[in-house]
């Protein structure tokens, strides 16, 4: 496929330390029994010519002259977007200090795979990438962790690092599958004959889990686009439970909880989400109504993409106590989208979610019978107070609340995120594994 770089199966440029780490984690790459389709081990190694081309384009970027808006902007509080000074500093860091190979090493230390899946419904073929931590335990609980935009599977690397510090392949209680969701990053369709939908993307993830041998039961977890995918997956028989860290309510759901009592802290979160809905979602409308235009514009130069994506990575994070994310994290995400040439492909979710200006998000009606869990972080563009969650979801078996973290919870607060996931998985283990 022309829009993806050619990636050898292994990189010759790893450091000794990274090679040792990869060797130590290789035991987590042993495929579980019952697998139906053999995935291919994969290691990301972007050709050096693509890295040089990226640097040249960053260097050649023309950043606008100072004027009122770009000298008074502050993405932390949503004022006008990113500032000119921030963009100039980020450009300089990209050119002088950022190391893409170090990012590759961090990704490649975990077992990575590629697999082709064919959808039972319409025969579409997906070439899916995923990272995984497979357990050698017979009672391991399969779970898939699903990202969104402007994120990637790399959001979950801090969680995976915690898991390999805490467990060995012999003691890990879970099979952890972290895909690049369909048409994002390293996952694509060899033939884009039709527009991708949430239902089709969900079917692709479900087929992935079935082909990996988890057809008898698995758990879906997601935020952002991954939240919608997890809701879709909750209606697949093979998915036995689901956990979300973001949830958009329909107008009917909002009306049904309007008179329920919430705490002052929850009201702050609701107010934050309401402000975002008023002034923060213009990007989504552009993505949904003019996906071709915005993707073509942002792919003219990586610094343009940096400004667009960086704004959201900063604004949707919890910056109340310390700045987040680091410029290194931001540049790694933007570089990943650029080097995989995947920005345009990632627009499909918004075409479905926000294709009407001022319209309501389509309802995905997640299961009200399968066990559901929710984690509430303070800086989130769509929140779900506990009383609302218990009213809307009689199947709620876990609710976690935190005083730190934002939209990219697994990235910013991995300890809290993992703690919630482990508590949820303990609560649903019998449902997933079919034990009495």
PDB file of N, CA, C and O in Angstrom, residues 29-77:
ATOM      1  N   UNK A  29       5.025 -12.415  24.338  1.00  0.00           N
ATOM      2  CA  UNK A  29       4.594 -12.541  22.956  1.00  0.00           C
ATOM      3  C   UNK A  29       4.222 -13.954  22.552  1.00  0.00           C
ATOM      4  O   UNK A  29       3.857 -14.189  21.393  1.00  0.00           O
ATOM      5  N   UNK A  30       4.317 -14.903  23.496  1.00  0.00           N
ATOM      6  CA  UNK A  30       3.922 -16.281  23.187  1.00  0.00           C
ATOM      7  C   UNK A  30       2.421 -16.335  22.979  1.00  0.00           C
ATOM      8  O   UNK A  30       1.641 -15.980  23.876  1.00  0.00           O
ATOM      9  N   UNK A  31       1.997 -16.768  21.809  1.00  0.00           N
ATOM     10  CA  UNK A  31       0.582 -16.738  21.445  1.00  0.00           C
ATOM     11  C   UNK A  31      -0.230 -17.717  22.284  1.00  0.00           C
ATOM     12  O   UNK A  31       0.241 -18.820  22.586  1.00  0.00           O
ATOM     13  N   UNK A  32      -1.423 -17.316  22.677  1.00  0.00           N
ATOM     14  CA  UNK A  32      -2.263 -18.204  23.500  1.00  0.00           C
ATOM     15  C   UNK A  32      -2.788 -19.384  22.710  1.00  0.00           C
ATOM     16  O   UNK A  32      -2.837 -19.360  21.482  1.00  0.00           O
ATOM     17  N   UNK A  33      -3.185 -20.413  23.420  1.00  0.00           N
ATOM     18  CA  UNK A  33      -3.769 -21.574  22.757  1.00  0.00           C
ATOM     19  C   UNK A  33      -5.145 -21.200  22.222  1.00  0.00           C
ATOM     20  O   UNK A  33      -5.795 -20.279  22.713  1.00  0.00           O
ATOM     21  N   UNK A  34      -5.570 -21.908  21.203  1.00  0.00           N
ATOM     22  CA  UNK A  34      -6.883 -21.660  20.631  1.00  0.00           C
ATOM     23  C   UNK A  34      -6.901 -20.600  19.562  1.00  0.00           C
ATOM     24  O   UNK A  34      -7.970 -20.245  19.052  1.00  0.00           O
ATOM     25  N   UNK A  35      -5.738 -20.105  19.201  1.00  0.00           N
ATOM     26  CA  UNK A  35      -5.683 -19.045  18.191  1.00  0.00           C
ATOM     27  C   UNK A  35      -6.150 -19.589  16.839  1.00  0.00           C
ATOM     28  O   UNK A  35      -5.827 -20.719  16.462  1.00  0.00           O
ATOM     29  N   UNK A  36      -6.913 -18.799  16.109  1.00  0.00           N
ATOM     30  CA  UNK A  36      -7.482 -19.241  14.838  1.00  0.00           C
ATOM     31  C   UNK A  36      -6.687 -18.749  13.636  1.00  0.00           C
ATOM     32  O   UNK A  36      -6.640 -19.420  12.605  1.00  0.00           O
ATOM     33  N   UNK A  37      -6.111 -17.553  13.745  1.00  0.00           N
ATOM     34  CA  UNK A  37      -5.301 -16.997  12.663  1.00  0.00           C
ATOM     35  C   UNK A  37      -3.971 -16.538  13.237  1.00  0.00           C
ATOM     36  O   UNK A  37      -3.944 -15.782  14.208  1.00  0.00           O
ATOM     37  N   UNK A  38      -2.904 -16.990  12.650  1.00  0.00           N
ATOM     38  CA  UNK A  38      -1.562 -16.685  13.159  1.00  0.00           C
ATOM     39  C   UNK A  38      -1.164 -15.263  12.780  1.00  0.00           C
ATOM     40  O   UNK A  38      -1.044 -14.940  11.596  1.00  0.00           O
ATOM     41  N   UNK A  39      -0.962 -14.386  13.764  1.00  0.00           N
ATOM     42  CA  UNK A  39      -0.467 -13.050  13.437  1.00  0.00           C
ATOM     43  C   UNK A  39       1.032 -13.079  13.140  1.00  0.00           C
ATOM     44  O   UNK A  39       1.734 -14.010  13.523  1.00  0.00           O
ATOM     45  N   UNK A  40       1.515 -12.052  12.461  1.00  0.00           N
ATOM     46  CA  UNK A  40       2.923 -11.946  12.101  1.00  0.00           C
ATOM     47  C   UNK A  40       3.625 -10.984  13.046  1.00  0.00           C
ATOM     48  O   UNK A  40       3.181  -9.842  13.210  1.00  0.00           O
ATOM     49  N   UNK A  41       4.707 -11.418  13.690  1.00  0.00           N
ATOM     50  CA  UNK A  41       5.470 -10.483  14.535  1.00  0.00           C
ATOM     51  C   UNK A  41       5.897  -9.262  13.725  1.00  0.00           C
ATOM     52  O   UNK A  41       6.233  -9.367  12.538  1.00  0.00           O
ATOM     53  N   UNK A  42       5.897  -8.115  14.355  1.00  0.00           N
ATOM     54  CA  UNK A  42       6.137  -6.860  13.648  1.00  0.00           C
ATOM     55  C   UNK A  42       7.000  -5.948  14.499  1.00  0.00           C
ATOM     56  O   UNK A  42       6.871  -5.902  15.729  1.00  0.00           O
ATOM     57  N   UNK A  43       7.890  -5.220  13.822  1.00  0.00           N
ATOM     58  CA  UNK A  43       8.720  -4.229  14.500  1.00  0.00           C
ATOM     59  C   UNK A  43       8.778  -2.986  13.627  1.00  0.00           C
ATOM     60  O   UNK A  43       9.098  -3.064  12.445  1.00  0.00           O
ATOM     61  N   UNK A  44       8.438  -1.853  14.201  1.00  0.00           N
ATOM     62  CA  UNK A  44       8.377  -0.604  13.439  1.00  0.00           C
ATOM     63  C   UNK A  44       9.780  -0.058  13.207  1.00  0.00           C
ATOM     64  O   UNK A  44      10.558   0.134  14.143  1.00  0.00           O
ATOM     65  N   UNK A  45      10.087   0.202  11.962  1.00  0.00           N
ATOM     66  CA  UNK A  45      11.379   0.781  11.601  1.00  0.00           C
ATOM     67  C   UNK A  45      11.158   1.676  10.380  1.00  0.00           C
ATOM     68  O   UNK A  45      11.278   1.246   9.238  1.00  0.00           O
ATOM     69  N   UNK A  46      10.798   2.933  10.636  1.00  0.00           N
ATOM     70  CA  UNK A  46      10.538   3.870   9.552  1.00  0.00           C
ATOM     71  C   UNK A  46      11.823   4.109   8.760  1.00  0.00           C
ATOM     72  O   UNK A  46      12.886   4.340   9.349  1.00  0.00           O
ATOM     73  N   UNK A  47      11.779   4.039   7.433  1.00  0.00           N
ATOM     74  CA  UNK A  47      12.982   4.300   6.636  1.00  0.00           C
ATOM     75  C   UNK A  47      13.598   5.657   6.961  1.00  0.00           C
ATOM     76  O   UNK A  47      12.882   6.642   7.173  1.00  0.00           O
ATOM     77  N   UNK A  48      14.915   5.691   7.000  1.00  0.00           N
ATOM     78  CA  UNK A  48      15.612   6.928   7.351  1.00  0.00           C
ATOM     79  C   UNK A  48      15.282   8.062   6.385  1.00  0.00           C
ATOM     80  O   UNK A  48      15.226   9.235   6.796  1.00  0.00           O
ATOM     81  N   UNK A  49      15.008   7.727   5.137  1.00  0.00           N
ATOM     82  CA  UNK A  49      14.686   8.785   4.182  1.00  0.00           C
ATOM     83  C   UNK A  49      13.396   9.503   4.581  1.00  0.00           C
ATOM     84  O   UNK A  49      13.260  10.712   4.367  1.00  0.00           O
ATOM     85  N   UNK A  50      12.438   8.771   5.202  1.00  0.00           N
ATOM     86  CA  UNK A  50      11.196   9.393   5.642  1.00  0.00           C
ATOM     87  C   UNK A  50      11.426  10.293   6.844  1.00  0.00           C
ATOM     88  O   UNK A  50      10.792  11.352   6.975  1.00  0.00           O
ATOM     89  N   UNK A  51      12.335   9.895   7.711  1.00  0.00           N
ATOM     90  CA  UNK A  51      12.668  10.720   8.870  1.00  0.00           C
ATOM     91  C   UNK A  51      13.366  11.998   8.424  1.00  0.00           C
ATOM     92  O   UNK A  51      13.069  13.096   8.913  1.00  0.00           O
ATOM     93  N   UNK A  52      14.292  11.875   7.481  1.00  0.00           N
ATOM     94  CA  UNK A  52      14.983  13.059   6.950  1.00  0.00           C
ATOM     95  C   UNK A  52      13.988  13.986   6.251  1.00  0.00           C
ATOM     96  O   UNK A  52      14.088  15.218   6.377  1.00  0.00           O
ATOM     97  N   UNK A  53      13.062  13.413   5.501  1.00  0.00           N
ATOM     98  CA  UNK A  53      12.072  14.227   4.799  1.00  0.00           C
ATOM     99  C   UNK A  53      11.183  14.968   5.801  1.00  0.00           C
ATOM    100  O   UNK A  53      10.863  16.146   5.609  1.00  0.00           O
ATOM    101  N   UNK A  54      10.802  14.290   6.881  1.00  0.00           N
ATOM    102  CA  UNK A  54      10.010  14.935   7.922  1.00  0.00           C
ATOM    103  C   UNK A  54      10.771  16.123   8.520  1.00  0.00           C
ATOM    104  O   UNK A  54      10.222  17.229   8.665  1.00  0.00           O
ATOM    105  N   UNK A  55      12.040  15.927   8.847  1.00  0.00           N
ATOM    106  CA  UNK A  55      12.844  17.009   9.428  1.00  0.00           C
ATOM    107  C   UNK A  55      12.963  18.189   8.469  1.00  0.00           C
ATOM    108  O   UNK A  55      12.879  19.351   8.882  1.00  0.00           O
ATOM    109  N   UNK A  56      13.147  17.891   7.196  1.00  0.00           N
ATOM    110  CA  UNK A  56      13.267  18.969   6.216  1.00  0.00           C
ATOM    111  C   UNK A  56      11.978  19.770   6.122  1.00  0.00           C
ATOM    112  O   UNK A  56      11.999  21.009   6.024  1.00  0.00           O
ATOM    113  N   UNK A  57      10.846  19.084   6.160  1.00  0.00           N
ATOM    114  CA  UNK A  57       9.565  19.781   6.080  1.00  0.00           C
ATOM    115  C   UNK A  57       9.290  20.600   7.336  1.00  0.00           C
ATOM    116  O   UNK A  57       8.726  21.695   7.258  1.00  0.00           O
ATOM    117  N   UNK A  58       9.692  20.095   8.489  1.00  0.00           N
ATOM    118  CA  UNK A  58       9.562  20.870   9.726  1.00  0.00           C
ATOM    119  C   UNK A  58      10.413  22.137   9.635  1.00  0.00           C
ATOM    120  O   UNK A  58       9.967  23.236   9.998  1.00  0.00           O
ATOM    121  N   UNK A  59      11.622  21.992   9.138  1.00  0.00           N
ATOM    122  CA  UNK A  59      12.534  23.126   9.025  1.00  0.00           C
ATOM    123  C   UNK A  59      12.012  24.186   8.047  1.00  0.00           C
ATOM    124  O   UNK A  59      12.223  25.389   8.237  1.00  0.00           O
ATOM    125  N   UNK A  60      11.316  23.742   7.012  1.00  0.00           N
ATOM    126  CA  UNK A  60      10.851  24.662   5.974  1.00  0.00           C
ATOM    127  C   UNK A  60       9.492  25.297   6.292  1.00  0.00           C
ATOM    128  O   UNK A  60       9.019  26.152   5.543  1.00  0.00           O
ATOM    129  N   UNK A  61       8.888  24.915   7.405  1.00  0.00           N
ATOM    130  CA  UNK A  61       7.552  25.419   7.732  1.00  0.00           C
ATOM    131  C   UNK A  61       7.566  26.933   7.895  1.00  0.00           C
ATOM    132  O   UNK A  61       8.477  27.505   8.484  1.00  0.00           O
ATOM    133  N   UNK A  62       6.530  27.557   7.355  1.00  0.00           N
ATOM    134  CA  UNK A  62       6.391  29.010   7.474  1.00  0.00           C
ATOM    135  C   UNK A  62       5.361  29.312   8.557  1.00  0.00           C
ATOM    136  O   UNK A  62       4.163  29.098   8.366  1.00  0.00           O
ATOM    137  N   UNK A  63       5.824  29.789   9.702  1.00  0.00           N
ATOM    138  CA  UNK A  63       4.938  30.114  10.812  1.00  0.00           C
ATOM    139  C   UNK A  63       4.567  31.593  10.734  1.00  0.00           C
ATOM    140  O   UNK A  63       5.419  32.454  10.550  1.00  0.00           O
ATOM    141  N   UNK A  64       3.280  31.871  10.866  1.00  0.00           N
ATOM    142  CA  UNK A  64       2.758  33.218  10.665  1.00  0.00           C
ATOM    143  C   UNK A  64       3.409  34.275  11.556  1.00  0.00           C
ATOM    144  O   UNK A  64       3.954  33.977  12.622  1.00  0.00           O
ATOM    145  N   UNK A  65       3.318  35.501  11.114  1.00  0.00           N
ATOM    146  CA  UNK A  65       3.895  36.618  11.858  1.00  0.00           C
ATOM    147  C   UNK A  65       3.071  36.866  13.123  1.00  0.00           C
ATOM    148  O   UNK A  65       1.912  36.466  13.223  1.00  0.00           O
ATOM    149  N   UNK A  66       3.647  37.533  14.124  1.00  0.00           N
ATOM    150  CA  UNK A  66       2.902  37.812  15.360  1.00  0.00           C
ATOM    151  C   UNK A  66       1.689  38.704  15.090  1.00  0.00           C
ATOM    152  O   UNK A  66       1.744  39.638  14.287  1.00  0.00           O
ATOM    153  N   UNK A  67       0.588  38.370  15.746  1.00  0.00           N
ATOM    154  CA  UNK A  67      -0.602  39.220  15.732  1.00  0.00           C
ATOM    155  C   UNK A  67      -1.381  38.940  17.010  1.00  0.00           C
ATOM    156  O   UNK A  67      -0.960  38.130  17.837  1.00  0.00           O
ATOM    157  N   UNK A  68      -2.493  39.619  17.200  1.00  0.00           N
ATOM    158  CA  UNK A  68      -3.156  39.594  18.507  1.00  0.00           C
ATOM    159  C   UNK A  68      -3.485  38.183  18.969  1.00  0.00           C
ATOM    160  O   UNK A  68      -3.139  37.788  20.094  1.00  0.00           O
ATOM    161  N   UNK A  69      -4.166  37.414  18.122  1.00  0.00           N
ATOM    162  CA  UNK A  69      -4.629  36.107  18.567  1.00  0.00           C
ATOM    163  C   UNK A  69      -3.481  35.168  18.905  1.00  0.00           C
ATOM    164  O   UNK A  69      -3.481  34.516  19.952  1.00  0.00           O
ATOM    165  N   UNK A  70      -2.485  35.077  18.007  1.00  0.00           N
ATOM    166  CA  UNK A  70      -1.423  34.102  18.265  1.00  0.00           C
ATOM    167  C   UNK A  70      -0.424  34.542  19.323  1.00  0.00           C
ATOM    168  O   UNK A  70       0.454  33.771  19.712  1.00  0.00           O
ATOM    169  N   UNK A  71      -0.556  35.779  19.811  1.00  0.00           N
ATOM    170  CA  UNK A  71       0.286  36.219  20.930  1.00  0.00           C
ATOM    171  C   UNK A  71      -0.486  36.239  22.251  1.00  0.00           C
ATOM    172  O   UNK A  71       0.086  36.549  23.302  1.00  0.00           O
ATOM    173  N   UNK A  72      -1.791  35.936  22.208  1.00  0.00           N
ATOM    174  CA  UNK A  72      -2.599  35.875  23.427  1.00  0.00           C
ATOM    175  C   UNK A  72      -3.253  34.496  23.604  1.00  0.00           C
ATOM    176  O   UNK A  72      -4.126  34.331  24.452  1.00  0.00           O
ATOM    177  N   UNK A  73      -2.832  33.537  22.834  1.00  0.00           N
ATOM    178  CA  UNK A  73      -3.440  32.206  22.883  1.00  0.00           C
ATOM    179  C   UNK A  73      -2.905  31.397  24.066  1.00  0.00           C
ATOM    180  O   UNK A  73      -1.762  31.562  24.488  1.00  0.00           O
ATOM    181  N   UNK A  74      -3.753  30.508  24.571  1.00  0.00           N
ATOM    182  CA  UNK A  74      -3.363  29.599  25.654  1.00  0.00           C
ATOM    183  C   UNK A  74      -4.213  28.343  25.553  1.00  0.00           C
ATOM    184  O   UNK A  74      -5.379  28.339  25.956  1.00  0.00           O
ATOM    185  N   UNK A  75      -3.651  27.244  25.028  1.00  0.00           N
ATOM    186  CA  UNK A  75      -4.455  26.035  24.842  1.00  0.00           C
ATOM    187  C   UNK A  75      -4.881  25.383  26.147  1.00  0.00           C
ATOM    188  O   UNK A  75      -5.835  24.600  26.166  1.00  0.00           O
ATOM    189  N   UNK A  76      -4.198  25.679  27.256  1.00  0.00           N
ATOM    190  CA  UNK A  76      -4.567  25.067  28.531  1.00  0.00           C
ATOM    191  C   UNK A  76      -6.002  25.418  28.903  1.00  0.00           C
ATOM    192  O   UNK A  76      -6.762  24.569  29.374  1.00  0.00           O
ATOM    193  N   UNK A  77      -6.393  26.679  28.687  1.00  0.00           N
ATOM    194  CA  UNK A  77      -7.761  27.068  29.026  1.00  0.00           C
ATOM    195  C   UNK A  77      -8.631  27.328  27.798  1.00  0.00           C
ATOM    196  O   UNK A  77      -9.725  27.884  27.898  1.00  0.00           O
TER     197      UNK A  77
END
